[in-house]
Short mmCIF file of C-alpha atoms in Angstrom, two decimals:
data_model
loop_
_atom_site.label_atom_id
_atom_site.label_comp_id
_atom_site.label_asym_id
_atom_site.label_seq_id
_atom_site.Cartn_x
_atom_site.Cartn_y
_atom_site.Cartn_z
CA ALA A 233 -138.27 -51.47 -178.52
CA MET A 234 -136.03 -52.83 -181.20
CA SER A 235 -137.68 -54.56 -184.12
CA PRO A 236 -137.20 -58.35 -184.31
CA GLN A 237 -134.15 -59.37 -186.23
CA GLU A 238 -136.24 -61.31 -188.77
CA ASP A 239 -138.24 -58.17 -189.69
CA ARG A 240 -135.16 -56.28 -190.81
CA PRO A 241 -134.29 -56.18 -194.53
CA ASP A 242 -131.60 -58.52 -195.77
CA LYS A 243 -129.80 -55.69 -197.56
CA ALA A 244 -129.96 -52.75 -195.15
CA ASN A 245 -127.89 -50.47 -197.39
CA LEU A 246 -130.21 -50.89 -200.37
CA ALA A 247 -133.26 -50.47 -198.13
CA ALA A 248 -131.83 -47.25 -196.73
CA LEU A 249 -131.08 -45.99 -200.26
CA GLN A 250 -134.64 -46.81 -201.37
CA THR A 251 -136.09 -44.96 -198.37
CA SER A 252 -133.91 -41.90 -199.00
CA LEU A 253 -135.13 -41.74 -202.63
CA THR A 254 -138.81 -42.36 -201.85
CA ALA A 255 -140.33 -41.69 -198.42
CA SER A 256 -137.45 -39.46 -197.27
CA ALA A 257 -136.95 -37.63 -200.56
CA GLY A 258 -139.00 -34.60 -199.46
CA ALA A 259 -137.16 -34.10 -196.18
CA ASN A 260 -133.78 -34.54 -197.89
CA ALA A 261 -134.77 -32.06 -200.61
CA VAL A 262 -135.82 -29.40 -198.10
CA GLY A 263 -132.59 -29.91 -196.14
CA GLY A 264 -130.55 -29.61 -199.34
CA LEU A 265 -132.44 -26.44 -200.37
CA ILE A 266 -131.74 -24.77 -197.02
CA THR A 267 -128.08 -25.74 -197.25
CA ALA A 268 -127.88 -24.30 -200.79
CA VAL A 269 -129.41 -20.99 -199.66
CA VAL A 270 -126.95 -20.77 -196.78
CA GLU A 271 -124.04 -21.48 -199.13
CA TYR A 272 -125.24 -18.65 -201.45
CA ILE A 273 -125.37 -16.26 -198.51
CA LEU A 274 -121.88 -17.35 -197.50
CA SER A 275 -120.59 -16.63 -201.01
CA ARG A 276 -121.95 -13.08 -200.79
CA ILE A 277 -120.72 -12.23 -197.31
CA ASN A 278 -117.29 -13.80 -197.85
CA HIS A 279 -116.62 -11.58 -200.86
CA LYS A 280 -113.59 -9.37 -200.37
CA LEU A 281 -115.66 -6.23 -200.90
CA TRP A 282 -118.78 -7.35 -199.01
CA TRP A 283 -118.71 -4.11 -197.00
CA SER A 284 -119.27 -2.06 -200.19
CA ASP A 285 -122.54 -3.88 -200.98
CA PRO A 286 -125.64 -2.98 -198.89
CA LEU A 287 -127.04 -6.45 -199.44
CA GLY A 288 -123.72 -7.94 -198.41
CA CYS A 289 -123.73 -5.89 -195.18
CA LEU A 290 -127.28 -6.97 -194.38
CA LEU A 291 -126.52 -10.61 -195.11
CA LYS A 292 -123.36 -10.36 -193.01
CA CYS A 293 -125.38 -9.18 -189.99
CA LEU A 294 -128.00 -11.88 -190.47
CA TYR A 295 -125.31 -14.48 -190.93
CA LEU A 296 -123.55 -13.56 -187.72
CA MET A 297 -126.84 -13.93 -185.84
CA ALA A 298 -128.34 -17.02 -187.42
CA GLN A 299 -125.75 -19.09 -189.29
CA SER A 300 -124.86 -21.46 -186.49
CA CYS A 301 -128.48 -22.01 -185.48
CA ILE A 302 -129.71 -22.68 -189.03
CA MET A 303 -126.95 -25.13 -189.88
CA ALA A 304 -127.24 -26.95 -186.57
CA VAL A 305 -131.03 -27.28 -186.72
CA THR A 306 -130.83 -28.46 -190.35
CA ARG A 307 -128.27 -31.15 -189.52
CA PHE A 308 -130.10 -32.38 -186.47
CA ALA A 309 -133.50 -32.17 -188.18
CA THR A 310 -132.26 -34.61 -190.81
CA ILE A 311 -131.10 -36.93 -188.03
CA ALA A 312 -134.45 -36.59 -186.22
CA HIS A 313 -136.24 -37.40 -189.47
CA ALA A 314 -134.20 -40.62 -189.72
CA PHE A 315 -135.26 -41.47 -186.15
CA THR A 316 -138.98 -40.69 -186.48
CA GLY A 317 -139.87 -40.77 -190.19
CA GLU A 318 -141.75 -37.47 -189.85
CA ASP A 319 -141.65 -34.57 -192.32
CA PHE A 320 -138.77 -32.10 -192.24
CA PHE A 321 -140.48 -29.30 -190.33
CA SER A 322 -141.90 -31.61 -187.66
CA SER A 323 -138.45 -33.12 -187.26
CA SER A 324 -137.00 -29.60 -187.02
CA ARG A 325 -139.29 -28.73 -184.12
CA ARG A 326 -138.43 -31.93 -182.31
CA SER A 327 -134.69 -31.55 -182.85
CA PHE A 328 -134.87 -27.90 -181.74
CA ASP A 329 -136.57 -28.93 -178.50
CA VAL A 330 -133.93 -31.59 -177.90
CA LEU A 331 -131.11 -29.12 -178.58
CA LYS A 332 -132.61 -26.56 -176.20
CA ARG A 333 -132.49 -29.05 -173.35
CA ASN A 334 -129.00 -30.25 -174.30
CA PHE A 335 -127.49 -27.03 -175.63
CA VAL A 336 -124.18 -27.18 -173.76
CA GLY A 337 -123.44 -30.75 -174.82
CA GLY A 338 -124.41 -30.04 -178.42
CA TYR A 339 -122.25 -26.91 -178.63
CA VAL A 340 -119.22 -28.58 -177.07
CA THR A 341 -119.60 -31.64 -179.31
CA SER A 342 -119.85 -29.48 -182.42
CA ARG A 343 -116.95 -27.14 -181.64
CA VAL A 344 -114.62 -29.85 -180.40
CA GLY A 345 -115.46 -32.11 -183.35
CA ILE A 346 -114.87 -29.36 -185.92
CA SER A 347 -111.63 -28.24 -184.27
CA VAL A 348 -110.18 -31.73 -183.87
CA VAL A 349 -111.18 -32.98 -187.33
CA GLY A 350 -110.08 -29.75 -189.02
CA THR A 351 -106.70 -29.76 -187.30
CA PHE A 352 -106.18 -33.43 -188.11
CA VAL A 353 -107.12 -33.01 -191.78
CA ASN A 354 -104.88 -29.96 -192.31
CA SER A 355 -101.93 -31.46 -190.45
CA LEU A 356 -102.11 -34.81 -192.22
CA SER A 357 -102.49 -33.11 -195.61
CA LEU A 358 -99.34 -31.09 -195.00
CA CYS A 359 -97.43 -34.17 -193.86
CA VAL A 360 -98.48 -36.09 -196.96
CA GLY A 361 -97.35 -33.19 -199.13
CA LEU A 362 -93.96 -33.02 -197.43
CA LEU A 363 -93.52 -36.77 -197.86
CA ALA A 364 -94.33 -36.41 -201.55
CA TRP A 365 -91.81 -33.57 -201.80
CA HIS A 366 -89.17 -35.76 -200.17
CA TRP A 367 -90.02 -38.65 -202.52
CA ILE A 368 -89.68 -36.39 -205.59
CA ASP A 369 -86.26 -35.26 -204.38
CA ALA A 370 -85.17 -38.83 -203.74
CA GLU A 371 -86.30 -40.04 -207.16
CA ASN A 372 -84.54 -37.23 -209.02
CA GLY A 373 -81.45 -36.86 -206.85
CA TRP A 374 -82.41 -33.37 -205.65
CA ASN A 375 -82.07 -31.80 -202.20
CA THR A 376 -84.62 -29.00 -202.40
CA LEU A 377 -86.40 -29.99 -199.18
CA GLN A 378 -83.22 -30.32 -197.14
CA ASP A 379 -81.84 -27.07 -198.57
CA VAL A 380 -85.15 -25.22 -198.41
CA LEU A 381 -83.65 -21.99 -197.03
CA ASN A 382 -81.39 -21.58 -200.06
CA VAL A 383 -84.16 -22.60 -202.46
CA PHE A 384 -86.37 -19.70 -201.34
CA GLY A 385 -83.61 -17.17 -200.75
CA GLY A 386 -83.34 -17.18 -196.99
CA LEU A 387 -85.53 -17.31 -193.91
CA ILE A 388 -87.99 -14.62 -195.03
CA GLY A 389 -88.64 -16.34 -198.33
CA CYS A 390 -89.05 -19.71 -196.60
CA VAL A 391 -91.58 -18.26 -194.14
CA ALA A 392 -93.48 -16.65 -197.02
CA PHE A 393 -93.58 -19.99 -198.84
CA VAL A 394 -94.89 -21.80 -195.74
CA ILE A 395 -97.68 -19.23 -195.35
CA LEU A 396 -98.55 -19.58 -199.04
CA TYR A 397 -98.41 -23.38 -198.69
CA LEU A 398 -100.92 -23.33 -195.80
CA TYR A 399 -103.24 -20.97 -197.66
CA LEU A 400 -103.23 -22.96 -200.90
CA VAL A 401 -104.03 -26.22 -199.09
CA ARG A 402 -107.12 -24.55 -197.61
CA ILE A 403 -108.48 -24.01 -201.14
CA PRO A 404 -107.49 -27.31 -202.76
CA LEU A 405 -109.73 -27.26 -205.86
CA PHE A 406 -108.58 -23.81 -206.94
CA THR A 407 -104.96 -24.76 -206.21
CA LEU A 408 -105.15 -27.94 -208.29
CA LEU A 409 -106.54 -25.97 -211.24
CA ALA A 410 -103.86 -23.29 -210.87
CA ILE A 411 -101.05 -25.87 -210.69
CA THR A 412 -102.38 -27.65 -213.78
CA LEU A 413 -102.40 -24.40 -215.77
CA LEU A 414 -98.97 -23.44 -214.42
CA MET A 415 -97.45 -26.76 -215.47
CA GLU A 416 -98.83 -26.28 -218.97
CA PHE A 417 -97.15 -22.88 -219.09
CA VAL A 418 -93.69 -23.72 -217.70
CA SER A 419 -93.34 -27.27 -219.05
CA GLY A 420 -90.34 -27.48 -221.39
CA SER A 421 -89.12 -23.96 -220.53
CA SER A 422 -86.15 -22.79 -218.51
CA LEU A 423 -88.50 -22.12 -215.57
CA PHE A 424 -89.12 -25.83 -215.17
CA THR A 425 -86.40 -26.55 -212.58
CA ALA A 426 -86.07 -28.62 -209.44
CA GLN A 427 -86.70 -25.51 -207.32
CA VAL A 428 -90.10 -25.17 -209.02
CA PHE A 429 -91.20 -28.74 -209.67
CA ALA A 430 -90.50 -30.36 -206.28
CA PRO A 431 -92.35 -27.83 -204.05
CA ILE A 432 -95.27 -27.60 -206.47
CA GLY A 433 -95.47 -31.39 -206.55
CA GLY A 434 -95.71 -31.43 -202.76
CA ILE A 435 -98.46 -28.80 -202.82
CA PHE A 436 -100.35 -30.77 -205.46
CA VAL A 437 -100.30 -33.96 -203.39
CA SER A 438 -101.31 -32.01 -200.26
CA CYS A 439 -104.37 -30.64 -202.04
CA VAL A 440 -105.44 -34.08 -203.26
CA ALA A 441 -105.01 -35.43 -199.73
CA ALA A 442 -106.97 -32.49 -198.30
CA ILE A 443 -109.95 -33.17 -200.59
CA ILE A 444 -110.07 -36.85 -199.63
CA LEU A 445 -109.51 -36.25 -195.92
CA ARG A 446 -112.08 -33.45 -195.73
CA PHE A 447 -114.71 -35.77 -197.14
CA GLN A 448 -113.80 -38.36 -194.54
CA GLY A 449 -113.82 -35.64 -191.88
CA ASP A 450 -117.37 -34.63 -192.87
CA VAL A 451 -118.45 -38.25 -192.44
CA VAL A 452 -116.91 -38.28 -188.95
CA LEU A 453 -118.68 -35.02 -188.02
CA ASP A 454 -122.02 -36.40 -189.25
CA ALA A 455 -121.44 -39.51 -187.14
CA LEU A 456 -120.70 -37.33 -184.10
CA ASP A 457 -123.95 -35.41 -184.63
CA THR A 458 -125.91 -38.67 -184.86
CA ILE A 459 -124.28 -40.07 -181.73
CA PHE A 460 -124.97 -36.86 -179.81
CA MET A 461 -128.61 -36.81 -180.96
CA ALA A 462 -129.09 -40.40 -179.82
CA TYR A 463 -127.50 -39.59 -176.46
CA ALA A 464 -129.62 -36.44 -176.06
CA VAL A 465 -132.82 -38.42 -176.67
CA ALA A 466 -131.66 -41.10 -174.22
CA ASN A 467 -130.81 -38.40 -171.71
CA ASP A 468 -134.29 -36.84 -172.07
CA THR A 469 -136.04 -40.15 -171.53
CA GLY A 470 -133.81 -41.22 -168.65
CA LEU A 471 -132.25 -44.12 -170.55
CA ALA A 472 -128.77 -42.63 -170.26
CA LEU A 473 -129.00 -42.35 -166.49
CA LYS A 474 -130.48 -45.84 -166.28
CA SER A 475 -127.59 -47.24 -168.31
CA ILE A 476 -125.04 -45.53 -166.07
CA SER A 477 -126.79 -46.81 -162.95
CA SER A 478 -127.00 -50.39 -164.20
CA GLU A 479 -123.37 -50.52 -165.32
CA HIS A 480 -121.84 -48.80 -162.30
CA GLY A 481 -124.33 -49.61 -159.56
CA LYS A 482 -121.91 -51.97 -157.82
CA ILE A 483 -119.25 -49.28 -157.83
CA TYR A 484 -121.69 -46.84 -156.21
CA GLU A 485 -122.60 -49.40 -153.55
CA MET A 486 -118.94 -50.10 -152.82
CA MET A 487 -118.24 -46.36 -152.57
CA SER A 488 -121.18 -45.89 -150.20
CA GLU A 489 -119.63 -48.40 -147.83
CA ASP A 490 -116.18 -46.79 -147.84
CA VAL A 491 -117.10 -43.13 -148.37
CA PRO A 492 -120.07 -41.92 -146.31
CA GLU A 493 -120.45 -38.79 -148.46
CA ALA A 494 -121.20 -41.00 -151.50
CA LYS A 495 -124.22 -42.73 -149.93
CA PRO A 496 -126.90 -40.32 -151.28
CA PHE A 497 -125.56 -40.52 -154.82
CA LEU A 498 -127.22 -43.75 -155.90
CA SER A 499 -130.62 -42.79 -154.55
CA GLN A 500 -130.41 -39.38 -156.22
CA ASN A 501 -129.48 -41.06 -159.48
CA GLU A 502 -132.52 -43.34 -159.29
CA GLN A 503 -134.78 -40.35 -158.55
CA ALA A 504 -133.36 -38.54 -161.58
CA ILE A 505 -134.11 -41.57 -163.74
CA ALA A 506 -137.69 -41.72 -162.57
CA HIS A 507 -138.21 -37.97 -163.03
CA ALA A 508 -136.67 -37.86 -166.52
CA GLY A 509 -138.57 -40.93 -167.63
CA ALA A 510 -141.91 -39.54 -166.42
CA ALA A 511 -141.34 -36.11 -167.97
CA ASN A 512 -140.09 -37.24 -171.37
CA ALA A 513 -141.34 -40.79 -171.84
CA GLY A 514 -142.20 -41.49 -175.45
CA TYR A 515 -140.45 -38.37 -176.80
CA LEU A 516 -138.69 -39.08 -180.07
CA THR A 517 -138.48 -42.78 -179.18
CA ALA A 518 -139.40 -45.99 -180.94
CA ASN A 519 -143.09 -45.52 -179.97
CA GLU A 520 -143.27 -42.74 -182.54
CA VAL A 521 -141.56 -44.60 -185.36
CA PRO A 522 -143.98 -45.29 -188.24
CA PRO A 523 -145.07 -48.88 -188.80
CA GLY A 524 -142.58 -50.89 -190.78
CA ALA A 525 -139.63 -48.71 -189.75
CA SER A 526 -136.95 -49.87 -187.33
CA VAL A 527 -134.74 -48.09 -184.84
#
């Protein structure tokens, strides 16, 4: 059950920050440690010559087998900890059990979320960069964007630049550093021309946009994970089916009158609610939330 409105803190954000730095500090630290270890492994296996290092080969094999599972369980364990207030490893076991019963939904949510957010971030970053390129041309009276084929020496050079553009935007921090050093080198020289400055300016703005949008994209992905976890728990306890039945019960009844084949649907739905509620009642719900916490 939800806590009474008067028992909730006046400043929920500050209360959440205090909890994350006190009671939840241990769980957050363990989650951060696991993430750091995974990032170290990624740095070794993503090395260009990983195949020449025995440790790199071993880590590559282990990564291919366990990376998705470790990252998923770590993310959802942190969410389960926020729901229950338990320690990290207890939350991991609970989240793992929930994910086992809702594997298909969790996988689809994760892959679709990553694909959609990633595509949106990359596309919008490129568009922002092209707009900046156009603005630089307009301010200086240049036409480098409109005459891009001549700027890069034909179609082959233009295609090569587009490929380089896409690659550099994928590594924005490195690209920003490289552009800064390049500007220091060519500033005031004969190399500092419209053909150099305008495209590099567009790439620079694209990288800044990519950094900002990727952060926002990570927030969206975390929100998707939290929403899916809440739905999975509701699905295990039968609350999701109950909500569907209560909201659309009249539609089912109307369909049963007009479509004879739809008559058993409502009764089957009610049986599923009763079965799910009996099998999973109390699992990862408000009954397990520590005193003083709210859901």
